[in-house]
Amino acid sequence: MTRERSPLTPESSVPTLADVARRANVSTATVSRCLNSPDQVIERTRNRVMDAVNELGYAPNFSARALAARHTNTIGAVIPTMDNAIFARGIQAFQEELGRHGFTLLVASSSYKEALEEEQIRTLAARGADGLLLIGYHRNPALHEFLRARSVPALVAWAYEVDSDIPAIGFSNRNAMADLARLVFEKGHRDIGMISADTKGNDRARDRLAGVRLAAREAAIDVDRMPVIETTYSIESGMQAFRQIMGWTPRPTAVFCGNDVLAIGALKAAKEMGLSVPEDVSITGFDDIEIASLAEPALTTVHVPHREMGRRAAGMLIDMVTKRTVPESVELQTDIRLRRSLGPPKT
Amino acid sequence: MTRERSPLTPESSVPTLADVARRANVSTATVSRCLNSPDQVIERTRNRVMDAVNELGYAPNFSARALAARHTNTIGAVIPTMDNAIFARGIQAFQEELGRHGFTLLVASSSYKEALEEEQIRTLAARGADGLLLIGYHRNPALHEFLRARSVPALVAWAYEVDSDIPAIGFSNRNAMADLARLVFEKGHRDIGMISADTKGNDRARDRLAGVRLAAREAAIDVDRMPVIETTYSIESGMQAFRQIMGWTPRPTAVFCGNDVLAIGALKAAKEMGLSVPEDVSITGFDDIEIASLAEPALTTVHVPHREMGRRAAGMLIDMVTKRTVPESVELQTDIRLRRSLGPPKT
DNA sequence: TTGTATGCGTTATCAA
DNA sequence: TTGATAACGCATACAA
């Protein structure tokens, strides 16, 4: 049930620049200057204005300001989901750094849907974002055209390709996964499987799979027979996929997971199936989220510096919007965290 | 290193309503209507306008629209941090529901800093948020005054107090924790300790502590001698606090943690100290994040329906801004998940 | 150092 | 059903 808004609360109208100006006996221009470039106005009048501002509880109207100034000091970010520690963590660092430089962050999440991402990008541009942080390269090229036409710079994060002409900060998902896979093959595994996120529309997932295949070819393993199950990122789906993949013939002795969440699911399923890890089967993840080192057994995975990526992305983007330059892409280093979940296969 | 923006990319100016109007041979008013209330314009002209829109790649300028329309279809949320699964999850659900109703979400995080939260609230209001989602009750009352003056409705989440006059959706942190504590005392524990988040400026933390004290008094346990360590929400600080609290005399046989993250830290520290849980010491958490059931031993904790809270909060807030009503607060039910980490004390 | 005047891109009121 | 036109609240070029 709801009750009517009390009529005792009149919509006392919100003070505007003009109100402040009137009260301080100056022009609106002067008030504006006090707020935006205080050093351009003499102290005496500035104090008078500031007093008026406080007495009235004035706060500038953002829309009006954006409309007039043609910039917003706002950076937009479109991420697949907030409900994943890696993005949450990276974006938190991203925002902290932006805040330090007087920028505000607008986040939108696309739920891993390409169409939604496109819409969010257009929305953020329309809202006057001065710059955009995007995850991965995969999207309609027309979008980058769109952004270029409106001259809103965009930075790609969580991915890195040497030969791309759009600036990025990230790492090579392919190489990182290949490194991990090489280690697995060195342990002696020949029968492997992979649980991946949907590879259509997710270039990071695709690259990680490619990394496994690359290393497999190097180890002269028949890649075509490798079972690959694509599913969504959740513990539950990781469990299902693992049960399914362990039914394959020959049964894998090592299972690569596209990220730690899936790997945790796999670990859990293994436990339920009475399989011990790594004795019966090795399991690896990707991301090194907190839970990876706490799992039982602890998870072998690829460590990604999410917070550093977020922080540095902010710096790059701020440069892009303030200096109107386009930075060199930066490749971050990942490294492998070898933990108990990976061991040699049973002989 | 950076290189200059290519001069080959002229700042092709962004199309406006007027451009569309000109191309479609109608007035700007008609174009505006086509976009906002299409049924008010006859099909023939509407098609003409829409064609022009597409050909030009027109996208409305949000700031201008907000300035003229005096609302934004935007809801703001200020949360303590994104880097905590419970908020990330709740906010994700919140956003999904908002999206379903054509609203956009603006998130800001305050890093658990009261001053920053205040600033963020003012910022979101200035940006024209039609409504605000806030976490917990604790804040400068002037802020609610400020919001009322600008008539932007606010909803409190993750907390619930019967006698408050500001609408909320959440649960009683105090009662939930008291329920858990009663269970612990029923098991026979008399020597207890608590690891809490900072209780100043965080009413949820304060209420959880109060819950433990309440149940302790009921069980005739001397509350004043109970060791309470306040720290930040992280696994690392949970570990430190646990080591410290286990040095207390008498040594606790059960340790309450203010949330699951701290509890995971405590679990980890216990393992390092060679203490087995729950034989040597019982540990409890709060929130029931995913990791709680996966920990070894699995964590006894209070389950909170974060996603449901987020989803319903969105519905309430949309009602508040569209119908201008203030809803009854809703109290969500929490329940205890009894898992291995809690057992009877050694006798 | 300050003020005047204009424009930013929409929406909405009122007439036609 | 459509068109003129006046707000909306602020920033800024230019003048004083």
Short mmCIF file of C-alpha atoms in Angstrom, two decimals, chain A:
data_model
loop_
_atom_site.label_atom_id
_atom_site.label_comp_id
_atom_site.label_asym_id
_atom_site.label_seq_id
_atom_site.Cartn_x
_atom_site.Cartn_y
_atom_site.Cartn_z
CA MET A 1 0.00 0.00 0.00
CA THR A 2 1.06 3.53 -0.59
CA ARG A 3 -0.03 6.83 0.78
CA GLU A 4 -0.09 10.19 -0.92
CA ARG A 5 2.88 12.46 -0.66
CA SER A 6 2.19 14.85 2.16
CA PRO A 7 0.83 18.18 0.93
CA LEU A 8 2.77 19.76 3.78
CA THR A 9 5.88 19.35 1.69
CA PRO A 10 5.65 22.01 -0.99
CA GLU A 11 7.95 21.55 -3.94
CA SER A 12 10.17 24.37 -2.76
CA SER A 13 11.80 25.20 -6.04
CA VAL A 14 15.45 24.45 -6.45
CA PRO A 15 17.78 27.46 -6.43
CA THR A 16 19.49 28.39 -9.67
CA LEU A 17 22.50 30.40 -10.66
CA ALA A 18 20.28 33.41 -11.07
CA ASP A 19 19.03 33.12 -7.50
CA VAL A 20 22.56 33.07 -6.21
CA ALA A 21 23.51 36.00 -8.40
CA ARG A 22 20.59 38.05 -7.16
CA ARG A 23 21.37 37.34 -3.56
CA ALA A 24 25.05 38.16 -3.94
CA ASN A 25 24.36 41.17 -6.07
CA VAL A 26 26.46 40.06 -8.99
CA SER A 27 25.79 38.74 -12.45
CA THR A 28 25.24 35.12 -13.23
CA ALA A 29 28.50 35.14 -15.12
CA THR A 30 30.38 35.96 -11.96
CA VAL A 31 28.71 33.20 -10.02
CA SER A 32 29.55 30.79 -12.78
CA ARG A 33 33.16 31.88 -12.66
CA CYS A 34 33.31 31.52 -8.89
CA LEU A 35 32.36 27.90 -9.33
CA ASN A 36 34.47 27.03 -12.33
CA SER A 37 37.53 29.24 -12.22
CA PRO A 38 37.58 30.85 -8.79
CA ASP A 39 40.92 32.56 -9.38
CA GLN A 40 39.39 34.75 -12.03
CA VAL A 41 37.31 36.55 -9.46
CA ILE A 42 38.50 38.79 -6.65
CA GLU A 43 38.31 37.37 -3.17
CA ARG A 44 35.82 39.85 -1.79
CA THR A 45 33.14 39.11 -4.32
CA ARG A 46 33.96 35.44 -4.31
CA ASN A 47 33.25 35.20 -0.61
CA ARG A 48 30.01 37.02 -1.07
CA VAL A 49 29.00 34.61 -3.80
CA MET A 50 30.04 31.55 -1.88
CA ASP A 51 28.04 32.68 1.10
CA ALA A 52 25.00 33.01 -1.09
CA VAL A 53 25.66 29.58 -2.52
CA ASN A 54 25.73 28.04 0.92
CA GLU A 55 22.77 29.93 2.29
CA LEU A 56 20.67 28.85 -0.64
CA GLY A 57 22.04 25.33 -0.72
CA TYR A 58 22.70 25.83 -4.37
CA ALA A 59 23.98 22.93 -6.44
CA PRO A 60 24.59 23.40 -10.15
CA ASN A 61 22.28 21.67 -12.55
CA PHE A 62 24.35 19.14 -14.32
CA SER A 63 22.32 18.96 -17.49
CA ALA A 64 22.36 22.67 -18.01
CA ARG A 65 26.05 22.76 -17.42
CA ALA A 66 26.72 19.94 -19.81
CA LEU A 67 24.56 21.54 -22.42
CA ALA A 68 26.38 24.81 -22.22
CA ALA A 69 29.89 23.56 -21.64
CA ARG A 70 29.72 20.68 -24.11
CA HIS A 71 31.54 18.32 -21.83
CA THR A 72 30.65 16.53 -18.65
CA ASN A 73 33.76 15.35 -16.81
CA THR A 74 32.16 11.99 -16.99
CA ILE A 75 33.54 8.71 -18.18
CA GLY A 76 31.26 5.88 -19.14
CA ALA A 77 31.96 2.17 -18.87
CA VAL A 78 30.03 -0.71 -20.33
CA ILE A 79 30.88 -4.00 -18.68
CA PRO A 80 29.35 -7.44 -19.18
CA THR A 81 28.19 -7.71 -15.60
CA MET A 82 28.82 -6.36 -12.17
CA ASP A 83 28.15 -9.75 -10.70
CA ASN A 84 31.65 -11.02 -11.36
CA ALA A 85 34.48 -10.22 -9.04
CA ILE A 86 36.93 -9.41 -11.79
CA PHE A 87 34.89 -6.60 -13.27
CA ALA A 88 33.65 -5.38 -9.94
CA ARG A 89 37.20 -5.13 -8.70
CA GLY A 90 38.64 -3.55 -11.83
CA ILE A 91 35.83 -1.04 -12.09
CA GLN A 92 36.13 -0.12 -8.45
CA ALA A 93 39.79 0.77 -8.99
CA PHE A 94 38.85 2.54 -12.21
CA GLN A 95 36.37 4.69 -10.39
CA GLU A 96 38.70 5.49 -7.53
CA GLU A 97 41.29 6.79 -9.95
CA LEU A 98 38.73 8.77 -11.92
CA GLY A 99 37.49 10.34 -8.72
CA ARG A 100 40.98 11.42 -7.84
CA HIS A 101 41.00 13.47 -11.03
CA GLY A 102 37.56 14.96 -10.67
CA PHE A 103 35.84 12.66 -13.11
CA THR A 104 32.65 10.78 -12.47
CA LEU A 105 31.94 7.28 -13.62
CA LEU A 106 28.81 6.03 -15.30
CA VAL A 107 28.57 2.25 -15.44
CA ALA A 108 26.21 0.21 -17.49
CA SER A 109 26.18 -3.53 -17.80
CA SER A 110 25.25 -5.50 -20.85
CA SER A 111 24.67 -8.95 -19.37
CA TYR A 112 27.02 -10.28 -22.04
CA LYS A 113 24.46 -9.32 -24.71
CA GLU A 114 25.88 -7.73 -27.79
CA ALA A 115 22.76 -5.79 -28.69
CA LEU A 116 22.44 -4.48 -25.19
CA GLU A 117 26.03 -3.38 -25.18
CA GLU A 118 25.44 -1.41 -28.34
CA GLU A 119 22.46 0.29 -26.82
CA GLN A 120 24.36 1.12 -23.65
CA ILE A 121 27.20 2.63 -25.61
CA ARG A 122 24.82 4.86 -27.51
CA THR A 123 23.07 5.79 -24.31
CA LEU A 124 26.28 6.76 -22.57
CA ALA A 125 27.35 8.79 -25.57
CA ALA A 126 24.01 10.57 -25.58
CA ARG A 127 24.42 11.28 -21.91
CA GLY A 128 27.54 13.16 -22.78
CA ALA A 129 30.21 10.80 -21.55
CA ASP A 130 33.52 12.42 -22.44
CA GLY A 131 35.10 9.03 -22.93
CA LEU A 132 34.20 5.36 -22.80
CA LEU A 133 35.71 2.22 -21.35
CA LEU A 134 34.74 -0.91 -23.23
CA ILE A 135 35.50 -4.54 -22.53
CA GLY A 136 37.14 -6.53 -25.30
CA TYR A 137 37.28 -5.82 -29.01
CA HIS A 138 34.31 -7.73 -30.28
CA ARG A 139 31.53 -5.42 -31.41
CA ASN A 140 29.85 -3.90 -34.40
CA PRO A 141 32.53 -1.77 -36.10
CA ALA A 142 29.87 0.83 -36.82
CA LEU A 143 29.95 1.59 -33.12
CA HIS A 144 33.53 2.75 -33.21
CA GLU A 145 32.57 4.82 -36.25
CA PHE A 146 29.70 6.30 -34.28
CA LEU A 147 31.96 7.21 -31.41
CA ARG A 148 34.56 8.68 -33.70
CA ALA A 149 31.92 10.83 -35.39
CA ARG A 150 30.87 12.22 -32.04
CA SER A 151 34.51 12.40 -31.10
CA VAL A 152 34.15 10.47 -27.88
CA PRO A 153 37.34 8.51 -27.30
CA ALA A 154 37.07 4.87 -26.33
CA LEU A 155 39.52 2.57 -24.60
CA VAL A 156 39.31 -1.19 -24.70
CA ALA A 157 40.20 -3.09 -21.55
CA TRP A 158 40.59 -6.72 -20.49
CA ALA A 159 42.01 -7.53 -23.90
CA TYR A 160 45.05 -6.69 -25.96
CA GLU A 161 45.89 -7.29 -29.57
CA VAL A 162 49.15 -6.07 -31.03
CA ASP A 163 47.82 -5.08 -34.41
CA SER A 164 44.62 -3.32 -33.47
CA ASP A 165 44.38 0.39 -34.13
CA ILE A 166 42.02 1.05 -31.27
CA PRO A 167 43.79 1.78 -27.99
CA ALA A 168 43.61 -0.87 -25.32
CA ILE A 169 44.91 -1.95 -21.97
CA GLY A 170 44.92 -5.59 -21.18
CA PHE A 171 46.66 -8.80 -21.86
CA SER A 172 46.62 -11.48 -24.47
CA ASN A 173 44.06 -13.98 -23.33
CA ARG A 174 45.41 -16.37 -25.92
CA ASN A 175 49.01 -16.22 -24.82
CA ALA A 176 48.16 -16.35 -21.15
CA MET A 177 46.06 -19.45 -21.61
CA ALA A 178 48.65 -21.00 -23.89
CA ASP A 179 51.28 -20.57 -21.18
CA LEU A 180 49.06 -22.32 -18.71
CA ALA A 181 48.30 -25.08 -21.19
CA ARG A 182 51.98 -25.68 -21.87
CA LEU A 183 52.49 -26.23 -18.19
CA VAL A 184 49.65 -28.72 -18.16
CA PHE A 185 51.12 -30.62 -21.08
CA GLU A 186 54.53 -30.63 -19.46
CA LYS A 187 52.96 -32.45 -16.56
CA GLY A 188 52.14 -35.19 -19.03
CA HIS A 189 48.45 -34.68 -19.77
CA ARG A 190 47.33 -35.76 -23.23
CA ASP A 191 43.59 -36.15 -22.77
CA ILE A 192 42.16 -32.78 -22.03
CA GLY A 193 38.85 -30.97 -22.13
CA MET A 194 37.71 -27.40 -21.87
CA ILE A 195 34.76 -25.67 -20.29
CA SER A 196 34.39 -22.27 -21.88
CA ALA A 197 32.08 -19.32 -21.89
CA ASP A 198 30.11 -18.71 -25.04
CA THR A 199 32.71 -17.97 -27.70
CA LYS A 200 30.40 -16.10 -30.02
CA GLY A 201 30.29 -12.51 -28.91
CA ASN A 202 33.01 -12.92 -26.32
CA ASP A 203 36.46 -12.53 -27.73
CA ARG A 204 38.16 -13.19 -24.40
CA ALA A 205 36.56 -16.61 -24.21
CA ARG A 206 37.45 -17.29 -27.81
CA ASP A 207 41.05 -16.30 -27.26
CA ARG A 208 41.42 -18.48 -24.22
CA LEU A 209 40.16 -21.47 -26.14
CA ALA A 210 42.56 -20.58 -28.95
CA GLY A 211 45.38 -20.54 -26.42
CA VAL A 212 44.66 -24.08 -25.32
CA ARG A 213 44.49 -25.24 -28.92
CA LEU A 214 47.75 -23.52 -29.77
CA ALA A 215 49.63 -25.22 -26.98
CA ALA A 216 47.99 -28.52 -27.77
CA ARG A 217 49.17 -28.37 -31.35
CA GLU A 218 52.66 -27.62 -30.13
CA ALA A 219 52.45 -30.73 -28.00
CA ALA A 220 51.21 -32.73 -30.97
CA ILE A 221 47.87 -33.38 -29.41
CA ASP A 222 44.87 -33.91 -31.62
CA VAL A 223 42.93 -30.73 -31.05
CA ASP A 224 39.88 -31.77 -33.02
CA ARG A 225 38.98 -34.50 -30.60
CA MET A 226 39.19 -32.23 -27.58
CA PRO A 227 35.81 -31.88 -25.91
CA VAL A 228 34.78 -28.25 -25.53
CA ILE A 229 31.64 -27.31 -23.68
CA GLU A 230 30.34 -23.78 -23.90
CA THR A 231 28.18 -22.51 -21.11
CA THR A 232 27.41 -19.43 -19.06
CA TYR A 233 29.63 -18.13 -16.30
CA SER A 234 28.27 -19.62 -13.11
CA ILE A 235 29.25 -22.22 -10.59
CA GLU A 236 26.15 -24.22 -11.38
CA SER A 237 26.87 -24.40 -15.09
CA GLY A 238 30.48 -25.23 -14.34
CA MET A 239 29.27 -28.23 -12.38
CA GLN A 240 27.00 -29.45 -15.14
CA ALA A 241 29.63 -29.00 -17.80
CA PHE A 242 32.16 -30.88 -15.74
CA ARG A 243 29.88 -33.88 -15.27
CA GLN A 244 29.25 -33.88 -18.97
CA ILE A 245 32.88 -33.58 -19.97
CA MET A 246 33.94 -36.39 -17.68
CA GLY A 247 31.68 -38.68 -19.63
CA TRP A 248 33.76 -38.18 -22.73
CA THR A 249 35.91 -40.95 -24.17
CA PRO A 250 38.76 -40.91 -23.52
CA ARG A 251 38.06 -39.33 -20.20
CA PRO A 252 40.11 -36.13 -19.74
CA THR A 253 42.83 -36.14 -17.12
CA ALA A 254 42.87 -32.36 -17.11
CA VAL A 255 40.06 -29.88 -17.60
CA PHE A 256 40.68 -26.26 -18.52
CA CYS A 257 38.04 -23.80 -17.39
CA GLY A 258 37.47 -20.45 -19.07
CA ASN A 259 37.45 -18.69 -15.73
CA ASP A 260 37.68 -19.35 -12.02
CA VAL A 261 33.95 -19.37 -11.47
CA LEU A 262 33.56 -22.29 -13.85
CA ALA A 263 36.56 -23.98 -12.28
CA ILE A 264 35.08 -23.71 -8.82
CA GLY A 265 31.99 -25.37 -10.18
CA ALA A 266 34.11 -28.10 -11.71
CA LEU A 267 35.91 -28.61 -8.41
CA LYS A 268 32.62 -28.92 -6.62
CA ALA A 269 31.25 -31.39 -9.16
CA ALA A 270 34.42 -33.46 -8.92
CA LYS A 271 34.00 -33.67 -5.18
CA GLU A 272 30.41 -34.79 -5.59
CA MET A 273 31.45 -37.43 -8.10
CA GLY A 274 33.98 -38.78 -5.65
CA LEU A 275 36.89 -37.80 -7.84
CA SER A 276 39.91 -36.40 -6.10
CA VAL A 277 41.73 -33.44 -7.55
CA PRO A 278 44.42 -33.54 -8.84
CA GLU A 279 44.92 -37.29 -8.46
CA ASP A 280 41.98 -38.31 -10.64
CA VAL A 281 41.67 -35.15 -12.65
CA SER A 282 43.42 -31.79 -12.78
CA ILE A 283 41.41 -28.58 -13.02
CA THR A 284 42.56 -25.08 -13.96
CA GLY A 285 40.90 -21.69 -13.94
CA PHE A 286 41.53 -18.18 -15.16
CA ASP A 287 41.50 -14.77 -13.37
CA ASP A 288 42.78 -15.66 -9.92
CA ILE A 289 39.82 -14.30 -8.04
CA GLU A 290 40.03 -14.49 -4.29
CA ILE A 291 38.23 -17.78 -4.02
CA ALA A 292 40.83 -19.47 -6.23
CA SER A 293 43.46 -19.65 -3.51
CA LEU A 294 40.92 -20.56 -0.88
CA ALA A 295 39.33 -23.45 -2.67
CA GLU A 296 40.09 -26.96 -1.59
CA PRO A 297 42.30 -27.92 -3.33
CA ALA A 298 43.58 -24.46 -4.21
CA LEU A 299 43.11 -23.65 -7.86
CA THR A 300 45.85 -23.39 -10.45
CA THR A 301 44.97 -20.38 -12.51
CA VAL A 302 46.18 -17.35 -14.46
CA HIS A 303 46.64 -14.30 -12.33
CA VAL A 304 45.36 -11.08 -13.87
CA PRO A 305 46.10 -7.68 -12.31
CA HIS A 306 42.51 -6.44 -12.41
CA ARG A 307 42.91 -3.52 -10.08
CA GLU A 308 46.02 -2.28 -11.81
CA MET A 309 44.24 -2.54 -15.12
CA GLY A 310 41.34 -0.47 -13.83
CA ARG A 311 43.57 2.16 -12.33
CA ARG A 312 45.73 2.58 -15.39
CA ALA A 313 42.75 2.52 -17.72
CA ALA A 314 41.43 5.55 -15.87
CA GLY A 315 44.67 7.42 -16.37
CA MET A 316 44.77 6.63 -20.06
CA LEU A 317 41.19 7.63 -20.63
CA ILE A 318 41.61 10.89 -18.78
CA ASP A 319 44.55 11.69 -21.02
CA MET A 320 42.53 10.82 -24.06
CA VAL A 321 39.71 13.18 -23.20
CA THR A 322 41.74 16.05 -21.81
CA LYS A 323 44.70 16.04 -24.15
CA ARG A 324 42.82 14.70 -27.15
CA THR A 325 45.57 12.23 -27.84
CA VAL A 326 45.40 8.54 -28.52
CA PRO A 327 47.76 6.53 -26.36
CA GLU A 328 49.77 3.48 -27.21
CA SER A 329 48.06 0.33 -26.09
CA VAL A 330 49.57 -1.25 -23.02
CA GLU A 331 50.02 -4.94 -22.51
CA LEU A 332 49.83 -6.14 -18.96
CA GLN A 333 51.63 -9.21 -17.78
CA THR A 334 49.76 -12.15 -16.40
CA ASP A 335 51.37 -14.99 -14.55
CA ILE A 336 50.51 -18.49 -13.64
CA ARG A 337 49.67 -19.45 -10.10
CA LEU A 338 50.51 -23.09 -9.77
CA ARG A 339 48.45 -24.57 -6.97
CA ARG A 340 47.28 -27.98 -5.88
CA SER A 341 44.51 -28.50 -8.41
CA LEU A 342 47.04 -29.27 -11.11
CA GLY A 343 49.22 -32.31 -10.90
CA PRO A 344 50.53 -35.04 -13.17
CA PRO A 345 48.03 -37.53 -14.57
CA LYS A 346 47.67 -40.96 -13.05
CA THR A 347 49.86 -43.35 -14.97
#
